[in-house]
């Protein structure tokens, strides 16, 4: 028993030497560069400063139930960090929180969380699935960008905005359920998600940014009651069928002669559709916007493009 207690208190002493804590015991100021393996942040800590674990060799960090806020880049580039559980009470994941944590595969997010910050999990290449709690209102820019093994993401009701490039480059993402509270899908939100097969746009979505689904060839279906957007055979249009945002190719040959109201083809409308061999537009089109025919890697995706009408 004596030997056990001796080892226990020795371990605590070593932990104290690794962690630099403020005098009031509420802020984790810094961590020793020698920190490795499993680190336990003591109860009473309410804030962790910027960069504290960034670039370290820690494999697991146990966070205290008293934690409320993070600084920026706290765990950025922790290449050995495998799992993390954010305690209840934390409301926001800040800038680049876990960016570049290539081994991170298990993440538990609290119900108290309302914002997933910019680049929070960008380049977490081993992250395969994640569940977004129902209180999350916004997933910010590049939050899950280039998480190349992410194949499942549950977006709960309550989510209102998916930020620019939030899931860009998630090449394994096969399906996504957009909640009925969603209002905005921002520019390039799902760009390059080449495994994405089907997307249902709910009635509540009032804004879809350019190239939101470029490079996916997903079959897009829009709720009939949506006042701003519509779909035809899996392709995404505005409500009046004047603008083509994203084309779904089911065959190598694309012949656009319906809807006859089409006036504009947005950038990235045909991007990344590698099966296309010929595109024929048989109706007047006022403008082709910013390279709609280039795929995600900027290669020509069609062998022949013809326009059989005067603009």
GROMACS .gro file of C-alpha atoms in nm:
model
  311
    1UNK     CA    1   0.000   0.000   0.000
    2UNK     CA    2   0.283   0.236   0.091
    3UNK     CA    3   0.458   0.170  -0.243
    4UNK     CA    4   0.131   0.235  -0.432
    5UNK     CA    5   0.075   0.571  -0.259
    6UNK     CA    6   0.437   0.665  -0.321
    7UNK     CA    7   0.403   0.598  -0.693
    8UNK     CA    8   0.070   0.787  -0.700
    9UNK     CA    9   0.210   1.103  -0.542
   10UNK     CA   10   0.523   1.082  -0.757
   11UNK     CA   11   0.298   1.076  -1.063
   12UNK     CA   12   0.107   1.385  -0.938
   13UNK     CA   13   0.434   1.567  -0.877
   14UNK     CA   14   0.554   1.488  -1.228
   15UNK     CA   15   0.220   1.613  -1.366
   16UNK     CA   16   0.257   1.937  -1.168
   17UNK     CA   17   0.596   1.989  -1.327
   18UNK     CA   18   0.446   1.946  -1.675
   19UNK     CA   19   0.158   2.192  -1.630
   20UNK     CA   20   0.199   2.565  -1.572
   21UNK     CA   21  -0.117   2.685  -1.397
   22UNK     CA   22  -0.213   3.038  -1.292
   23UNK     CA   23  -0.197   3.132  -0.924
   24UNK     CA   24  -0.575   3.125  -0.890
   25UNK     CA   25  -0.581   2.770  -1.030
   26UNK     CA   26  -0.826   2.858  -1.307
   27UNK     CA   27  -0.608   2.894  -1.620
   28UNK     CA   28  -0.377   2.641  -1.784
   29UNK     CA   29  -0.103   2.872  -1.908
   30UNK     CA   30   0.133   2.627  -2.075
   31UNK     CA   31   0.250   2.266  -2.090
   32UNK     CA   32   0.606   2.140  -2.088
   33UNK     CA   33   0.750   2.036  -2.427
   34UNK     CA   34   0.823   1.701  -2.259
   35UNK     CA   35   0.451   1.628  -2.220
   36UNK     CA   36   0.363   1.293  -2.377
   37UNK     CA   37   0.115   1.008  -2.349
   38UNK     CA   38  -0.194   1.075  -2.134
   39UNK     CA   39  -0.230   1.414  -1.967
   40UNK     CA   40  -0.493   1.493  -1.701
   41UNK     CA   41  -0.585   1.860  -1.669
   42UNK     CA   42  -0.689   1.914  -1.303
   43UNK     CA   43  -1.036   2.015  -1.187
   44UNK     CA   44  -1.077   2.387  -1.124
   45UNK     CA   45  -0.929   2.488  -1.461
   46UNK     CA   46  -1.185   2.701  -1.649
   47UNK     CA   47  -0.970   2.825  -1.939
   48UNK     CA   48  -0.685   2.689  -2.150
   49UNK     CA   49  -0.458   2.945  -2.319
   50UNK     CA   50  -0.366   2.964  -2.690
   51UNK     CA   51  -0.126   2.700  -2.829
   52UNK     CA   52  -0.094   2.512  -2.497
   53UNK     CA   53  -0.070   2.159  -2.639
   54UNK     CA   54   0.007   2.260  -2.999
   55UNK     CA   55   0.268   2.039  -3.164
   56UNK     CA   56   0.316   1.821  -2.855
   57UNK     CA   57   0.335   1.441  -2.841
   58UNK     CA   58   0.032   1.392  -2.616
   59UNK     CA   59  -0.190   1.097  -2.710
   60UNK     CA   60  -0.487   1.170  -2.486
   61UNK     CA   61  -0.591   1.471  -2.279
   62UNK     CA   62  -0.853   1.439  -2.004
   63UNK     CA   63  -1.023   1.777  -1.966
   64UNK     CA   64  -1.183   1.888  -1.637
   65UNK     CA   65  -1.559   1.925  -1.590
   66UNK     CA   66  -1.495   2.287  -1.483
   67UNK     CA   67  -1.360   2.391  -1.826
   68UNK     CA   68  -1.555   2.670  -2.000
   69UNK     CA   69  -1.335   2.827  -2.270
   70UNK     CA   70  -1.041   2.753  -2.499
   71UNK     CA   71  -0.789   2.982  -2.659
   72UNK     CA   72  -0.697   2.941  -3.029
   73UNK     CA   73  -0.489   2.651  -3.169
   74UNK     CA   74  -0.482   2.469  -2.834
   75UNK     CA   75  -0.430   2.122  -2.989
   76UNK     CA   76  -0.317   2.216  -3.340
   77UNK     CA   77  -0.075   1.966  -3.498
   78UNK     CA   78  -0.079   1.722  -3.205
   79UNK     CA   79   0.016   1.442  -3.440
   80UNK     CA   80  -0.029   1.164  -3.181
   81UNK     CA   81  -0.356   1.279  -3.021
   82UNK     CA   82  -0.605   0.995  -3.070
   83UNK     CA   83  -0.918   1.091  -2.876
   84UNK     CA   84  -1.075   1.383  -2.698
   85UNK     CA   85  -1.394   1.450  -2.502
   86UNK     CA   86  -1.504   1.811  -2.463
   87UNK     CA   87  -1.685   1.860  -2.129
   88UNK     CA   88  -2.032   2.008  -2.085
   89UNK     CA   89  -2.017   2.383  -2.032
   90UNK     CA   90  -1.788   2.460  -2.327
   91UNK     CA   91  -1.986   2.668  -2.579
   92UNK     CA   92  -1.738   2.723  -2.862
   93UNK     CA   93  -1.449   2.549  -3.032
   94UNK     CA   94  -1.220   2.831  -3.136
   95UNK     CA   95  -0.982   2.886  -3.431
   96UNK     CA   96  -0.782   2.582  -3.549
   97UNK     CA   97  -0.856   2.395  -3.227
   98UNK     CA   98  -0.762   2.045  -3.354
   99UNK     CA   99  -0.628   2.134  -3.699
  100UNK     CA  100  -0.372   1.884  -3.826
  101UNK     CA  101  -0.432   1.619  -3.557
  102UNK     CA  102  -0.379   1.338  -3.805
  103UNK     CA  103  -0.434   1.050  -3.558
  104UNK     CA  104  -0.752   1.191  -3.402
  105UNK     CA  105  -1.032   0.938  -3.453
  106UNK     CA  106  -1.265   0.973  -3.153
  107UNK     CA  107  -1.430   1.305  -3.067
  108UNK     CA  108  -1.715   1.365  -2.822
  109UNK     CA  109  -1.882   1.705  -2.836
  110UNK     CA  110  -2.100   1.844  -2.553
  111UNK     CA  111  -2.463   1.953  -2.582
  112UNK     CA  112  -2.359   2.298  -2.456
  113UNK     CA  113  -2.159   2.364  -2.774
  114UNK     CA  114  -2.311   2.624  -3.011
  115UNK     CA  115  -2.027   2.699  -3.257
  116UNK     CA  116  -1.762   2.485  -3.427
  117UNK     CA  117  -1.498   2.740  -3.514
  118UNK     CA  118  -1.293   2.801  -3.827
  119UNK     CA  119  -1.065   2.507  -3.919
  120UNK     CA  120  -1.144   2.334  -3.588
  121UNK     CA  121  -1.089   1.983  -3.730
  122UNK     CA  122  -0.928   2.065  -4.065
  123UNK     CA  123  -0.682   1.798  -4.185
  124UNK     CA  124  -0.785   1.549  -3.915
  125UNK     CA  125  -0.725   1.274  -4.167
  126UNK     CA  126  -0.814   0.981  -3.938
  127UNK     CA  127  -1.151   1.115  -3.822
  128UNK     CA  128  -1.418   0.882  -3.962
  129UNK     CA  129  -1.742   0.997  -3.802
  130UNK     CA  130  -1.875   1.272  -3.583
  131UNK     CA  131  -2.210   1.369  -3.434
  132UNK     CA  132  -2.297   1.739  -3.420
  133UNK     CA  133  -2.506   1.824  -3.109
  134UNK     CA  134  -2.847   1.986  -3.151
  135UNK     CA  135  -2.745   2.322  -3.000
  136UNK     CA  136  -2.487   2.387  -3.272
  137UNK     CA  137  -2.601   2.689  -3.476
  138UNK     CA  138  -2.300   2.729  -3.704
  139UNK     CA  139  -2.023   2.517  -3.850
  140UNK     CA  140  -1.760   2.772  -3.951
  141UNK     CA  141  -1.520   2.798  -4.246
  142UNK     CA  142  -1.317   2.482  -4.320
  143UNK     CA  143  -1.426   2.327  -3.989
  144UNK     CA  144  -1.393   1.972  -4.128
  145UNK     CA  145  -1.205   2.056  -4.447
  146UNK     CA  146  -0.990   1.776  -4.590
  147UNK     CA  147  -1.092   1.518  -4.331
  148UNK     CA  148  -1.032   1.258  -4.599
  149UNK     CA  149  -1.161   0.954  -4.404
  150UNK     CA  150  -1.476   1.121  -4.273
  151UNK     CA  151  -1.760   0.908  -4.409
  152UNK     CA  152  -2.039   0.989  -4.164
  153UNK     CA  153  -2.151   1.317  -4.011
  154UNK     CA  154  -2.478   1.357  -3.822
  155UNK     CA  155  -2.609   1.714  -3.835
  156UNK     CA  156  -2.874   1.764  -3.568
  157UNK     CA  157  -3.178   1.989  -3.580
  158UNK     CA  158  -3.088   2.341  -3.470
  159UNK     CA  159  -2.804   2.390  -3.720
  160UNK     CA  160  -2.857   2.709  -3.922
  161UNK     CA  161  -2.539   2.768  -4.122
  162UNK     CA  162  -2.271   2.554  -4.288
  163UNK     CA  163  -1.972   2.779  -4.352
  164UNK     CA  164  -1.741   2.822  -4.649
  165UNK     CA  165  -1.556   2.499  -4.729
  166UNK     CA  166  -1.683   2.340  -4.406
  167UNK     CA  167  -1.660   1.991  -4.556
  168UNK     CA  168  -1.448   2.070  -4.862
  169UNK     CA  169  -1.225   1.782  -4.970
  170UNK     CA  170  -1.398   1.521  -4.752
  171UNK     CA  171  -1.358   1.263  -5.027
  172UNK     CA  172  -1.504   0.972  -4.826
  173UNK     CA  173  -1.824   1.149  -4.719
  174UNK     CA  174  -2.096   0.935  -4.878
  175UNK     CA  175  -2.410   1.093  -4.735
  176UNK     CA  176  -2.520   1.396  -4.541
  177UNK     CA  177  -2.855   1.472  -4.380
  178UNK     CA  178  -2.932   1.844  -4.379
  179UNK     CA  179  -3.162   1.940  -4.088
  180UNK     CA  180  -3.490   2.127  -4.130
  181UNK     CA  181  -3.350   2.425  -3.940
  182UNK     CA  182  -3.074   2.492  -4.195
  183UNK     CA  183  -3.082   2.834  -4.362
  184UNK     CA  184  -2.748   2.881  -4.536
  185UNK     CA  185  -2.505   2.652  -4.722
  186UNK     CA  186  -2.207   2.873  -4.794
  187UNK     CA  187  -1.957   2.886  -5.081
  188UNK     CA  188  -1.774   2.556  -5.149
  189UNK     CA  189  -1.928   2.394  -4.840
  190UNK     CA  190  -1.914   2.040  -4.986
  191UNK     CA  191  -1.679   2.102  -5.277
  192UNK     CA  192  -1.476   1.797  -5.377
  193UNK     CA  193  -1.681   1.549  -5.172
  194UNK     CA  194  -1.662   1.305  -5.461
  195UNK     CA  195  -1.827   1.015  -5.275
  196UNK     CA  196  -2.137   1.221  -5.196
  197UNK     CA  197  -2.424   1.053  -5.381
  198UNK     CA  198  -2.744   1.221  -5.260
  199UNK     CA  199  -2.840   1.549  -5.094
  200UNK     CA  200  -3.186   1.663  -4.987
  201UNK     CA  201  -3.223   2.040  -4.957
  202UNK     CA  202  -3.492   2.126  -4.700
  203UNK     CA  203  -3.755   2.397  -4.735
  204UNK     CA  204  -3.576   2.628  -4.491
  205UNK     CA  205  -3.257   2.679  -4.698
  206UNK     CA  206  -3.263   3.032  -4.842
  207UNK     CA  207  -2.899   3.063  -4.954
  208UNK     CA  208  -2.664   2.826  -5.137
  209UNK     CA  209  -2.322   2.963  -5.226
  210UNK     CA  210  -2.134   2.916  -5.554
  211UNK     CA  211  -1.965   2.575  -5.590
  212UNK     CA  212  -2.134   2.446  -5.274
  213UNK     CA  213  -2.157   2.098  -5.432
  214UNK     CA  214  -1.897   2.131  -5.708
  215UNK     CA  215  -1.696   1.816  -5.768
  216UNK     CA  216  -1.956   1.582  -5.621
  217UNK     CA  217  -2.196   1.475  -5.900
  218UNK     CA  218  -2.447   1.425  -5.617
  219UNK     CA  219  -2.814   1.375  -5.701
  220UNK     CA  220  -2.971   1.682  -5.542
  221UNK     CA  221  -3.338   1.692  -5.447
  222UNK     CA  222  -3.497   2.017  -5.328
  223UNK     CA  223  -3.808   2.032  -5.113
  224UNK     CA  224  -4.102   2.148  -5.327
  225UNK     CA  225  -4.185   2.419  -5.074
  226UNK     CA  226  -3.841   2.581  -5.093
  227UNK     CA  227  -3.897   2.937  -5.218
  228UNK     CA  228  -3.549   2.996  -5.368
  229UNK     CA  229  -3.431   2.667  -5.520
  230UNK     CA  230  -3.555   2.371  -5.721
  231UNK     CA  231  -3.419   2.051  -5.873
  232UNK     CA  232  -3.462   1.878  -6.209
  233UNK     CA  233  -3.337   1.520  -6.251
  234UNK     CA  234  -3.087   1.565  -5.969
  235UNK     CA  235  -2.955   1.902  -6.090
  236UNK     CA  236  -2.980   2.215  -5.875
  237UNK     CA  237  -3.151   2.529  -6.013
  238UNK     CA  238  -3.296   2.849  -5.875
  239UNK     CA  239  -3.673   2.853  -5.828
  240UNK     CA  240  -3.739   3.013  -6.168
  241UNK     CA  241  -3.509   2.767  -6.348
  242UNK     CA  242  -3.300   3.056  -6.479
  243UNK     CA  243  -2.972   2.959  -6.311
  244UNK     CA  244  -2.806   2.616  -6.311
  245UNK     CA  245  -2.594   2.576  -5.997
  246UNK     CA  246  -2.498   2.210  -6.005
  247UNK     CA  247  -2.548   1.952  -6.280
  248UNK     CA  248  -2.602   1.584  -6.203
  249UNK     CA  249  -2.467   1.358  -6.477
  250UNK     CA  250  -2.626   1.017  -6.512
  251UNK     CA  251  -2.479   0.952  -6.859
  252UNK     CA  252  -2.162   1.066  -7.043
  253UNK     CA  253  -2.372   1.295  -7.262
  254UNK     CA  254  -2.533   1.616  -7.140
  255UNK     CA  255  -2.800   1.783  -7.352
  256UNK     CA  256  -2.954   2.087  -7.190
  257UNK     CA  257  -3.272   2.195  -7.367
  258UNK     CA  258  -3.496   2.212  -7.063
  259UNK     CA  259  -3.585   2.417  -6.870
  260UNK     CA  260  -3.615   2.668  -7.154
  261UNK     CA  261  -3.589   2.959  -6.910
  262UNK     CA  262  -3.218   2.893  -6.838
  263UNK     CA  263  -3.010   3.211  -6.860
  264UNK     CA  264  -2.698   3.141  -6.657
  265UNK     CA  265  -2.467   2.854  -6.566
  266UNK     CA  266  -2.284   2.917  -6.240
  267UNK     CA  267  -1.920   2.839  -6.170
  268UNK     CA  268  -1.845   2.475  -6.097
  269UNK     CA  269  -2.180   2.351  -6.232
  270UNK     CA  270  -2.006   2.064  -6.417
  271UNK     CA  271  -1.695   2.053  -6.200
  272UNK     CA  272  -1.550   1.711  -6.127
  273UNK     CA  273  -1.800   1.510  -6.333
  274UNK     CA  274  -1.547   1.276  -6.489
  275UNK     CA  275  -1.801   1.070  -6.688
  276UNK     CA  276  -1.900   1.361  -6.917
  277UNK     CA  277  -1.785   1.338  -7.277
  278UNK     CA  278  -2.013   1.586  -7.449
  279UNK     CA  279  -2.219   1.886  -7.339
  280UNK     CA  280  -2.476   2.037  -7.575
  281UNK     CA  281  -2.674   2.347  -7.483
  282UNK     CA  282  -2.968   2.401  -7.717
  283UNK     CA  283  -3.105   2.716  -7.558
  284UNK     CA  284  -2.988   3.079  -7.529
  285UNK     CA  285  -2.764   3.131  -7.227
  286UNK     CA  286  -2.671   3.483  -7.120
  287UNK     CA  287  -2.358   3.392  -6.928
  288UNK     CA  288  -2.128   3.107  -6.836
  289UNK     CA  289  -1.978   3.200  -6.502
  290UNK     CA  290  -1.612   3.132  -6.412
  291UNK     CA  291  -1.508   2.796  -6.557
  292UNK     CA  292  -1.815   2.577  -6.499
  293UNK     CA  293  -1.652   2.286  -6.689
  294UNK     CA  294  -1.339   2.222  -6.484
  295UNK     CA  295  -1.325   1.943  -6.229
  296UNK     CA  296  -1.191   1.957  -5.875
  297UNK     CA  297  -0.832   1.913  -5.992
  298UNK     CA  298  -0.868   2.173  -6.270
  299UNK     CA  299  -0.865   1.921  -6.553
  300UNK     CA  300  -1.105   1.932  -6.850
  301UNK     CA  301  -1.383   1.687  -6.766
  302UNK     CA  302  -1.550   1.682  -7.108
  303UNK     CA  303  -1.409   1.610  -7.452
  304UNK     CA  304  -1.655   1.819  -7.648
  305UNK     CA  305  -1.865   2.123  -7.560
  306UNK     CA  306  -2.102   2.282  -7.810
  307UNK     CA  307  -2.353   2.560  -7.788
  308UNK     CA  308  -2.629   2.536  -8.043
  309UNK     CA  309  -2.783   2.877  -7.989
  310UNK     CA  310  -2.687   3.243  -8.006
  311UNK     CA  311  -2.638   3.421  -7.677
   0.00000   0.00000   0.00000
